[in-house]
mmCIF file of C-alpha atoms and ligand atoms in Angstrom:
data_model
loop_
_atom_site.group_PDB
_atom_site.id
_atom_site.type_symbol
_atom_site.label_atom_id
_atom_site.label_comp_id
_atom_site.label_asym_id
_atom_site.label_seq_id
_atom_site.Cartn_x
_atom_site.Cartn_y
_atom_site.Cartn_z
ATOM 1 C CA MET A 22 38.173 -3.238 -5.925
ATOM 2 C CA MET A 23 39.966 -3.333 -2.617
ATOM 3 C CA PHE A 24 40.928 0.288 -2.934
ATOM 4 C CA LYS A 25 38.151 2.778 -2.359
ATOM 5 C CA LEU A 26 38.123 6.543 -1.946
ATOM 6 C CA GLU A 27 35.369 8.569 -0.320
ATOM 7 C CA ASN A 28 33.801 11.504 -2.107
ATOM 8 C CA SER A 29 35.000 14.821 -0.755
ATOM 9 C CA VAL A 30 32.770 17.689 0.279
ATOM 10 C CA ASN A 31 32.967 21.315 -0.856
ATOM 11 C CA GLN A 32 33.051 23.348 2.341
ATOM 12 C CA TYR A 33 31.828 26.957 2.200
ATOM 13 C CA ILE A 34 34.091 29.603 3.723
ATOM 14 C CA ASN A 35 32.134 32.512 5.106
ATOM 15 C CA LEU A 36 34.366 35.428 4.097
ATOM 16 C CA PRO A 37 33.616 39.066 4.889
ATOM 17 C CA ARG A 38 31.117 40.306 2.238
ATOM 18 C CA GLU A 39 33.280 43.197 1.134
ATOM 19 C CA LEU A 40 35.863 40.794 -0.304
ATOM 20 C CA GLY A 41 33.320 40.147 -3.051
ATOM 21 C CA VAL A 42 34.064 36.486 -3.867
ATOM 22 C CA GLY A 43 32.533 33.113 -2.978
ATOM 23 C CA LEU A 44 35.068 30.649 -1.602
ATOM 24 C CA PHE A 45 34.727 26.873 -1.207
ATOM 25 C CA ILE A 46 37.278 24.261 -0.201
ATOM 26 C CA LYS A 47 37.110 20.748 -1.604
ATOM 27 C CA ARG A 48 38.154 18.573 1.299
ATOM 28 C CA GLU A 49 40.283 16.051 -0.543
ATOM 29 C CA ASP A 50 42.236 15.819 2.684
ATOM 30 C CA GLU A 51 39.288 13.781 3.971
ATOM 31 C CA ILE A 52 38.908 11.178 1.204
ATOM 32 C CA HIS A 53 40.747 8.525 3.104
ATOM 33 C CA SER A 54 41.170 7.878 6.794
ATOM 34 C CA PHE A 55 44.917 7.164 6.844
ATOM 35 C CA VAL A 56 46.647 9.194 4.211
ATOM 36 C CA SER A 57 44.697 11.924 2.573
ATOM 37 C CA GLY A 58 44.509 13.944 -0.554
ATOM 38 C CA ASN A 59 45.912 13.889 -4.026
ATOM 39 C CA LYS A 60 48.459 11.149 -3.365
ATOM 40 C CA TYR A 61 45.685 8.607 -3.168
ATOM 41 C CA ARG A 62 44.100 9.921 -6.346
ATOM 42 C CA LYS A 63 47.452 9.503 -8.022
ATOM 43 C CA LEU A 64 47.906 5.978 -6.729
ATOM 44 C CA LYS A 65 44.489 4.568 -7.542
ATOM 45 C CA TYR A 66 45.062 3.448 -11.155
ATOM 46 C CA ASN A 67 48.715 2.649 -10.501
ATOM 47 C CA LEU A 68 47.672 0.210 -7.795
ATOM 48 C CA MET A 69 45.126 -1.384 -10.120
ATOM 49 C CA GLU A 70 47.829 -1.719 -12.768
ATOM 50 C CA ALA A 71 50.260 -3.281 -10.269
ATOM 51 C CA GLN A 72 47.608 -5.761 -9.176
ATOM 52 C CA LYS A 73 46.706 -6.588 -12.767
ATOM 53 C CA GLY A 74 50.374 -7.207 -13.547
ATOM 54 C CA GLY A 75 50.647 -9.526 -10.530
ATOM 55 C CA PHE A 76 53.375 -7.440 -8.867
ATOM 56 C CA GLY A 77 54.109 -8.293 -5.245
ATOM 57 C CA THR A 78 56.099 -5.130 -4.572
ATOM 58 C CA LEU A 79 55.825 -1.387 -5.185
ATOM 59 C CA LEU A 80 58.958 0.730 -5.240
ATOM 60 C CA THR A 81 59.050 4.492 -5.123
ATOM 61 C CA PHE A 82 61.171 7.511 -4.215
ATOM 62 C CA GLY A 83 60.902 10.433 -1.841
ATOM 63 C CA GLY A 84 62.348 12.698 0.807
ATOM 64 C CA ALA A 85 62.105 12.008 4.515
ATOM 65 C CA TYR A 86 58.896 14.039 4.986
ATOM 66 C CA SER A 87 57.256 12.966 1.745
ATOM 67 C CA ASN A 88 53.460 12.662 1.675
ATOM 68 C CA HIS A 89 53.921 10.339 -1.271
ATOM 69 C CA ILE A 90 56.106 7.920 0.734
ATOM 70 C CA ALA A 91 53.489 7.844 3.501
ATOM 71 C CA ALA A 92 50.693 7.271 0.975
ATOM 72 C CA VAL A 93 52.457 4.430 -0.858
ATOM 73 C CA ALA A 94 53.319 2.702 2.420
ATOM 74 C CA SER A 95 49.747 2.922 3.654
ATOM 75 C CA ALA A 96 48.191 1.898 0.338
ATOM 76 C CA GLY A 97 50.532 -1.082 -0.002
ATOM 77 C CA LYS A 98 49.583 -2.285 3.448
ATOM 78 C CA GLN A 99 45.868 -1.998 2.670
ATOM 79 C CA ILE A 100 45.969 -3.954 -0.557
ATOM 80 C CA GLY A 101 48.608 -6.439 0.569
ATOM 81 C CA ILE A 102 51.499 -5.418 -1.678
ATOM 82 C CA LYS A 103 54.999 -4.975 -0.225
ATOM 83 C CA THR A 104 56.546 -1.512 -0.464
ATOM 84 C CA ILE A 105 60.071 -0.185 -0.783
ATOM 85 C CA GLY A 106 60.936 3.479 -0.324
ATOM 86 C CA VAL A 107 64.164 4.826 -1.819
ATOM 87 C CA ILE A 108 64.834 7.779 0.483
ATOM 88 C CA ARG A 109 66.884 10.858 -0.376
ATOM 89 C CA GLY A 110 69.747 11.573 2.022
ATOM 90 C CA ASN A 111 71.711 8.789 3.701
ATOM 91 C CA GLU A 112 72.323 11.002 6.741
ATOM 92 C CA LEU A 113 68.880 9.760 7.766
ATOM 93 C CA LEU A 114 70.066 6.186 8.258
ATOM 94 C CA GLY A 115 69.144 5.048 11.735
ATOM 95 C CA LYS A 116 67.187 8.194 12.514
ATOM 96 C CA LYS A 117 63.829 6.910 11.382
ATOM 97 C CA ARG A 118 62.328 6.764 14.823
ATOM 98 C CA LYS A 119 62.691 10.535 15.062
ATOM 99 C CA ASN A 120 60.769 11.240 11.882
ATOM 100 C CA ALA A 121 56.977 10.877 11.952
ATOM 101 C CA THR A 122 56.664 10.207 8.209
ATOM 102 C CA LEU A 123 59.241 7.430 8.054
ATOM 103 C CA SER A 124 58.101 5.814 11.264
ATOM 104 C CA PHE A 125 54.530 5.762 9.926
ATOM 105 C CA ALA A 126 55.774 4.206 6.674
ATOM 106 C CA LYS A 127 57.812 1.678 8.602
ATOM 107 C CA GLN A 128 54.779 0.710 10.691
ATOM 108 C CA CYS A 129 52.940 0.074 7.418
ATOM 109 C CA GLY A 130 55.709 -2.380 6.535
ATOM 110 C CA MET A 131 57.699 -0.256 4.087
ATOM 111 C CA ARG A 132 61.355 -1.169 3.646
ATOM 112 C CA PHE A 133 63.817 1.647 3.066
ATOM 113 C CA LYS A 134 66.890 2.145 0.976
ATOM 114 C CA TYR A 135 68.728 5.336 1.853
ATOM 115 C CA VAL A 136 70.762 6.917 -0.921
ATOM 116 C CA SER A 137 72.983 9.986 -0.981
ATOM 117 C CA ARG A 138 71.569 13.182 -2.458
ATOM 118 C CA GLU A 139 73.992 12.707 -5.314
ATOM 119 C CA ASP A 140 72.840 9.173 -6.145
ATOM 120 C CA TYR A 141 69.239 10.208 -5.718
ATOM 121 C CA ARG A 142 69.570 12.502 -8.714
ATOM 122 C CA ASN A 143 70.044 9.373 -10.869
ATOM 123 C CA LYS A 144 66.706 7.949 -9.845
ATOM 124 C CA THR A 145 65.288 7.960 -13.363
ATOM 125 C CA ASN A 146 68.390 6.441 -15.014
ATOM 126 C CA ASP A 147 68.026 2.951 -16.448
ATOM 127 C CA LEU A 148 71.179 1.708 -14.743
ATOM 128 C CA PHE A 149 70.074 2.983 -11.338
ATOM 129 C CA ILE A 150 66.707 1.231 -11.750
ATOM 130 C CA GLU A 151 68.381 -1.942 -13.007
ATOM 131 C CA ASN A 152 70.556 -2.030 -9.885
ATOM 132 C CA LEU A 153 67.426 -1.687 -7.764
ATOM 133 C CA ARG A 154 65.844 -4.623 -9.621
ATOM 134 C CA ASN A 155 68.968 -6.674 -8.991
ATOM 135 C CA GLU A 156 68.791 -5.808 -5.320
ATOM 136 C CA PHE A 157 65.035 -6.171 -4.705
ATOM 137 C CA GLY A 158 63.703 -8.351 -7.534
ATOM 138 C CA ALA A 159 60.676 -7.410 -9.641
ATOM 139 C CA PHE A 160 58.664 -4.372 -8.603
ATOM 140 C CA TYR A 161 56.084 -1.956 -9.945
ATOM 141 C CA LEU A 162 57.807 1.412 -10.135
ATOM 142 C CA ILE A 163 56.048 4.602 -9.144
ATOM 143 C CA PRO A 164 58.050 7.778 -9.860
ATOM 144 C CA GLU A 165 58.880 10.399 -7.221
ATOM 145 C CA GLY A 166 55.776 12.361 -6.297
ATOM 146 C CA GLY A 167 53.715 9.659 -7.995
ATOM 147 C CA THR A 168 53.190 11.520 -11.262
ATOM 148 C CA ASN A 169 52.630 9.496 -14.438
ATOM 149 C CA GLU A 170 49.779 9.050 -16.941
ATOM 150 C CA LEU A 171 47.790 6.823 -14.595
ATOM 151 C CA ALA A 172 48.208 9.328 -11.757
ATOM 152 C CA ILE A 173 46.768 12.067 -13.921
ATOM 153 C CA LYS A 174 43.852 9.815 -14.836
ATOM 154 C CA GLY A 175 43.154 9.461 -11.092
ATOM 155 C CA CYS A 176 43.298 13.235 -10.597
ATOM 156 C CA GLU A 177 40.760 13.679 -13.394
ATOM 157 C CA GLU A 178 38.235 12.293 -10.895
ATOM 158 C CA ILE A 179 38.681 15.139 -8.391
ATOM 159 C CA LEU A 180 36.106 17.441 -10.007
ATOM 160 C CA ASN A 181 32.486 16.380 -10.507
ATOM 161 C CA GLU A 182 29.575 17.740 -12.567
ATOM 162 C CA GLU A 183 28.473 20.191 -9.873
ATOM 163 C CA ASP A 184 31.932 21.755 -9.742
ATOM 164 C CA GLY A 185 31.160 23.276 -13.140
ATOM 165 C CA TYR A 186 29.567 26.018 -10.982
ATOM 166 C CA PHE A 187 32.978 27.522 -10.154
ATOM 167 C CA ASP A 188 34.864 30.161 -12.146
ATOM 168 C CA TYR A 189 38.273 29.351 -10.655
ATOM 169 C CA ILE A 190 39.856 26.117 -9.452
ATOM 170 C CA CYS A 191 43.010 26.612 -7.322
ATOM 171 C CA CYS A 192 45.533 24.013 -6.263
ATOM 172 C CA SER A 193 49.053 23.588 -4.994
ATOM 173 C CA VAL A 194 51.652 22.327 -7.481
ATOM 174 C CA GLY A 195 54.650 20.053 -6.893
ATOM 175 C CA THR A 196 55.361 17.901 -9.941
ATOM 176 C CA GLY A 197 52.270 19.145 -11.789
ATOM 177 C CA GLY A 198 50.380 15.841 -11.896
ATOM 178 C CA THR A 199 47.429 16.992 -9.858
ATOM 179 C CA ILE A 200 46.863 20.231 -11.732
ATOM 180 C CA SER A 201 47.123 18.340 -15.035
ATOM 181 C CA GLY A 202 44.247 16.078 -13.987
ATOM 182 C CA LEU A 203 42.240 19.082 -12.820
ATOM 183 C CA ILE A 204 42.785 20.908 -16.102
ATOM 184 C CA ASN A 205 41.699 17.850 -18.084
ATOM 185 C CA CYS A 206 38.453 17.528 -16.137
ATOM 186 C CA SER A 207 37.686 21.256 -15.899
ATOM 187 C CA LYS A 208 35.261 23.076 -18.185
ATOM 188 C CA PRO A 209 36.883 25.246 -20.885
ATOM 189 C CA SER A 210 35.176 28.287 -19.318
ATOM 190 C CA GLN A 211 36.879 27.661 -15.957
ATOM 191 C CA GLN A 212 40.342 28.937 -15.035
ATOM 192 C CA VAL A 213 42.676 26.556 -13.228
ATOM 193 C CA LEU A 214 45.296 28.352 -11.129
ATOM 194 C CA GLY A 215 48.315 26.461 -9.813
ATOM 195 C CA PHE A 216 50.518 27.672 -6.963
ATOM 196 C CA PRO A 217 53.962 26.030 -7.181
ATOM 197 C CA ALA A 218 55.380 25.014 -3.798
ATOM 198 C CA LEU A 219 58.907 25.200 -5.173
ATOM 199 C CA LYS A 220 61.077 27.438 -7.303
ATOM 200 C CA GLY A 221 61.780 26.613 -10.918
ATOM 201 C CA SER A 222 60.469 27.161 -14.400
ATOM 202 C CA PHE A 223 60.318 23.554 -15.630
ATOM 203 C CA LEU A 224 56.719 23.134 -14.497
ATOM 204 C CA ASN A 225 54.980 24.938 -17.343
ATOM 205 C CA GLU A 226 56.603 22.568 -19.809
ATOM 206 C CA ASP A 227 55.862 19.451 -17.748
ATOM 207 C CA ILE A 228 52.204 20.362 -17.389
ATOM 208 C CA SER A 229 51.814 21.255 -21.070
ATOM 209 C CA LYS A 230 52.796 17.687 -21.948
ATOM 210 C CA PHE A 231 49.889 16.232 -20.002
ATOM 211 C CA VAL A 232 46.991 18.566 -20.638
ATOM 212 C CA THR A 233 44.387 19.002 -23.309
ATOM 213 C CA LYS A 234 43.258 22.613 -22.638
ATOM 214 C CA PRO A 235 44.850 26.069 -22.322
ATOM 215 C CA ASN A 236 42.645 27.319 -19.441
ATOM 216 C CA TRP A 237 45.366 27.325 -16.772
ATOM 217 C CA LYS A 238 48.085 29.437 -15.294
ATOM 218 C CA LEU A 239 50.821 29.074 -12.681
ATOM 219 C CA ILE A 240 51.159 31.767 -10.032
ATOM 220 C CA SER A 241 54.736 31.553 -8.872
ATOM 221 C CA ASP A 242 54.823 34.301 -6.232
ATOM 222 C CA TYR A 243 54.026 32.159 -3.205
ATOM 223 C CA HIS A 244 56.726 29.484 -2.905
ATOM 224 C CA PHE A 245 58.276 31.294 0.108
ATOM 225 C CA GLY A 246 61.807 30.761 -1.163
ATOM 226 C CA GLY A 247 61.531 27.146 -2.284
ATOM 227 C CA TYR A 248 60.431 23.642 -1.394
ATOM 228 C CA ALA A 249 59.764 23.218 2.352
ATOM 229 C CA LYS A 250 61.017 26.771 3.022
ATOM 230 C CA ILE A 251 58.662 28.583 5.344
ATOM 231 C CA ASN A 252 58.534 31.732 7.482
ATOM 232 C CA GLU A 253 56.689 33.110 10.517
ATOM 233 C CA ASP A 254 54.166 34.846 8.314
ATOM 234 C CA LEU A 255 53.086 31.558 6.739
ATOM 235 C CA VAL A 256 52.890 29.737 10.079
ATOM 236 C CA SER A 257 50.794 32.535 11.527
ATOM 237 C CA PHE A 258 48.454 32.495 8.489
ATOM 238 C CA ILE A 259 47.951 28.713 8.792
ATOM 239 C CA ASN A 260 47.209 29.001 12.518
ATOM 240 C CA LYS A 261 44.782 31.894 12.060
ATOM 241 C CA PHE A 262 42.914 30.131 9.270
ATOM 242 C CA LYS A 263 42.487 27.030 11.379
ATOM 243 C CA ALA A 264 41.280 29.047 14.357
ATOM 244 C CA LEU A 265 38.783 31.015 12.234
ATOM 245 C CA TYR A 266 37.418 28.339 9.895
ATOM 246 C CA GLY A 267 38.457 25.057 11.490
ATOM 247 C CA ILE A 268 40.402 23.864 8.447
ATOM 248 C CA PRO A 269 44.052 22.797 8.795
ATOM 249 C CA PHE A 270 46.620 23.350 6.044
ATOM 250 C CA ASP A 271 50.122 21.965 5.709
ATOM 251 C CA PRO A 272 53.104 24.332 5.474
ATOM 252 C CA ILE A 273 54.736 22.741 2.407
ATOM 253 C CA TYR A 274 51.918 22.735 -0.144
ATOM 254 C CA THR A 275 48.368 23.750 0.744
ATOM 255 C CA GLY A 276 49.262 26.482 3.244
ATOM 256 C CA LYS A 277 51.310 28.358 0.647
ATOM 257 C CA MET A 278 48.532 28.077 -1.920
ATOM 258 C CA MET A 279 45.886 29.275 0.526
ATOM 259 C CA TYR A 280 48.103 32.188 1.556
ATOM 260 C CA GLY A 281 48.439 33.068 -2.124
ATOM 261 C CA VAL A 282 44.711 32.830 -2.795
ATOM 262 C CA PHE A 283 43.954 35.128 0.148
ATOM 263 C CA ASP A 284 46.569 37.601 -0.964
ATOM 264 C CA LEU A 285 45.083 37.631 -4.472
ATOM 265 C CA ILE A 286 41.568 38.090 -3.097
ATOM 266 C CA LYS A 287 42.773 41.088 -1.069
ATOM 267 C CA LYS A 288 44.484 42.506 -4.164
ATOM 268 C CA LYS A 289 41.222 42.127 -6.166
ATOM 269 C CA TYR A 290 42.771 39.674 -8.630
ATOM 270 C CA PHE A 291 39.424 37.876 -8.936
ATOM 271 C CA PRO A 292 36.551 39.829 -10.520
ATOM 272 C CA LYS A 293 33.690 40.682 -8.147
ATOM 273 C CA GLY A 294 31.272 37.774 -7.749
ATOM 274 C CA SER A 295 33.842 35.121 -8.715
ATOM 275 C CA LYS A 296 33.201 31.658 -7.379
ATOM 276 C CA ILE A 297 36.448 30.002 -6.339
ATOM 277 C CA LEU A 298 37.060 26.345 -5.524
ATOM 278 C CA ILE A 299 40.203 25.498 -3.560
ATOM 279 C CA ILE A 300 41.433 21.910 -3.776
ATOM 280 C CA HIS A 301 42.695 20.818 -0.363
ATOM 281 C CA THR A 302 45.217 18.214 -1.477
ATOM 282 C CA GLY A 303 45.950 16.989 2.061
ATOM 283 C CA GLY A 304 49.528 16.647 3.269
ATOM 284 C CA LEU A 305 48.652 17.147 6.910
ATOM 285 C CA GLN A 306 50.919 14.285 7.973
ATOM 286 C CA GLY A 307 53.852 16.593 7.165
ATOM 287 C CA ILE A 308 52.977 19.103 9.899
ATOM 288 C CA SER A 309 54.596 17.205 12.742
ATOM 289 C CA GLY A 310 57.896 16.853 10.864
ATOM 290 C CA MET A 311 57.901 20.572 10.134
ATOM 291 C CA ASN A 312 57.100 21.356 13.769
ATOM 292 C CA THR A 313 60.223 19.473 14.841
ATOM 293 C CA VAL A 314 62.245 21.709 12.525
ATOM 294 C CA LEU A 315 60.512 24.861 13.827
ATOM 295 C CA LYS A 316 61.036 23.807 17.428
ATOM 296 C CA ASN A 317 64.751 23.247 16.873
ATOM 297 C CA LYS A 318 64.965 26.781 15.473
ATOM 298 C CA GLY A 319 63.031 28.222 18.401
ATOM 299 C CA LEU A 320 60.170 29.404 16.143
ATOM 300 C CA SER A 321 56.449 29.197 16.777
ATOM 301 C CA LEU A 322 54.782 25.928 15.826
ATOM 302 C CA ILE A 323 51.841 25.025 13.612
ATOM 303 C CA ASP A 324 48.767 24.228 15.709
ATOM 304 C CA ILE A 325 47.610 20.632 15.378
HETATM 305 C C1 PLP B 475 52.365 16.171 -3.498
HETATM 306 C C2 PLP B 475 51.428 17.231 -3.086
HETATM 307 C C3 PLP B 475 51.056 18.270 -3.956
HETATM 308 C C4 PLP B 475 51.636 18.399 -5.338
HETATM 309 O O1 PLP B 475 51.050 17.511 -6.225
HETATM 310 P P1 PLP B 475 51.680 17.325 -7.672
HETATM 311 O O2 PLP B 475 50.766 16.376 -8.343
HETATM 312 O O3 PLP B 475 53.044 16.726 -7.471
HETATM 313 O O4 PLP B 475 51.767 18.650 -8.324
HETATM 314 C C5 PLP B 475 50.149 19.198 -3.504
HETATM 315 N N1 PLP B 475 49.643 19.138 -2.257
HETATM 316 C C6 PLP B 475 49.977 18.168 -1.397
HETATM 317 C C7 PLP B 475 49.418 18.183 -0.043
HETATM 318 C C8 PLP B 475 50.879 17.175 -1.780
HETATM 319 O O5 PLP B 475 51.225 16.221 -0.904
#
């Protein structure tokens, strides 16, 4: 196979003893040198399927800072398949040089189609897809955020035998694909906790459709007001964590989850002696885009 992922390491976090829990971080952000984390897990079997079907082009959807867009662009370049990104918000037309994510994707050879926020909402409609096929020819379609059955199959490879040691598995949740894979490969005795990065109650239902076990729960108190919404408190937490333990988190997904896990540890949510595994799903490419936003607002930046 042309597409290979490295194994990730569980890094021990030396917390003050009185907190009473053992904390490890699975460095999925380091499984690939260009674009890291769960997006590659989600792409693996989709790419194999596209190759098997003889597709010359991948088409997918995302916002201007999307980790998924960056991952598809990079993966397509590596395996020699063309990529098209349908990007939400046509106000971005012509601005791509200012956005780190889109300029990275462009360098990887991705072509863009900008659509209005209104049109973007139709992205799963048959007619909308048919029009795209008329415009671009045949393509292998990957949904927004990359979540489908094959993506979940890829995420079922995140945990290994030794991870059976942990009592809790924690991860950030967007569309729910990653946590679904984690639940399916967890042991029934383990608890999988998901921290949604956005507001909304549709997730429980979406996840239920994909999973085979009831050992999971969403903790919805740490979305900071919604997708890509952040505050000074979160930025300061991310910077302190990096300074203390040397591990970077992104402000959209993993930073919010880690903030939540720390808050829960402080509130004694986890029984004494619990062994907790955090899944670092990557997303670090999004930091520079967020820093541009913070800078324009005159707020403090995330340390890189
Ligand atoms: C996309 C993403 C998620 C969310 O994954 P889902 O499978 O959509 O729930 C979490 N963390 C990072 C860094 C991501 O890029």
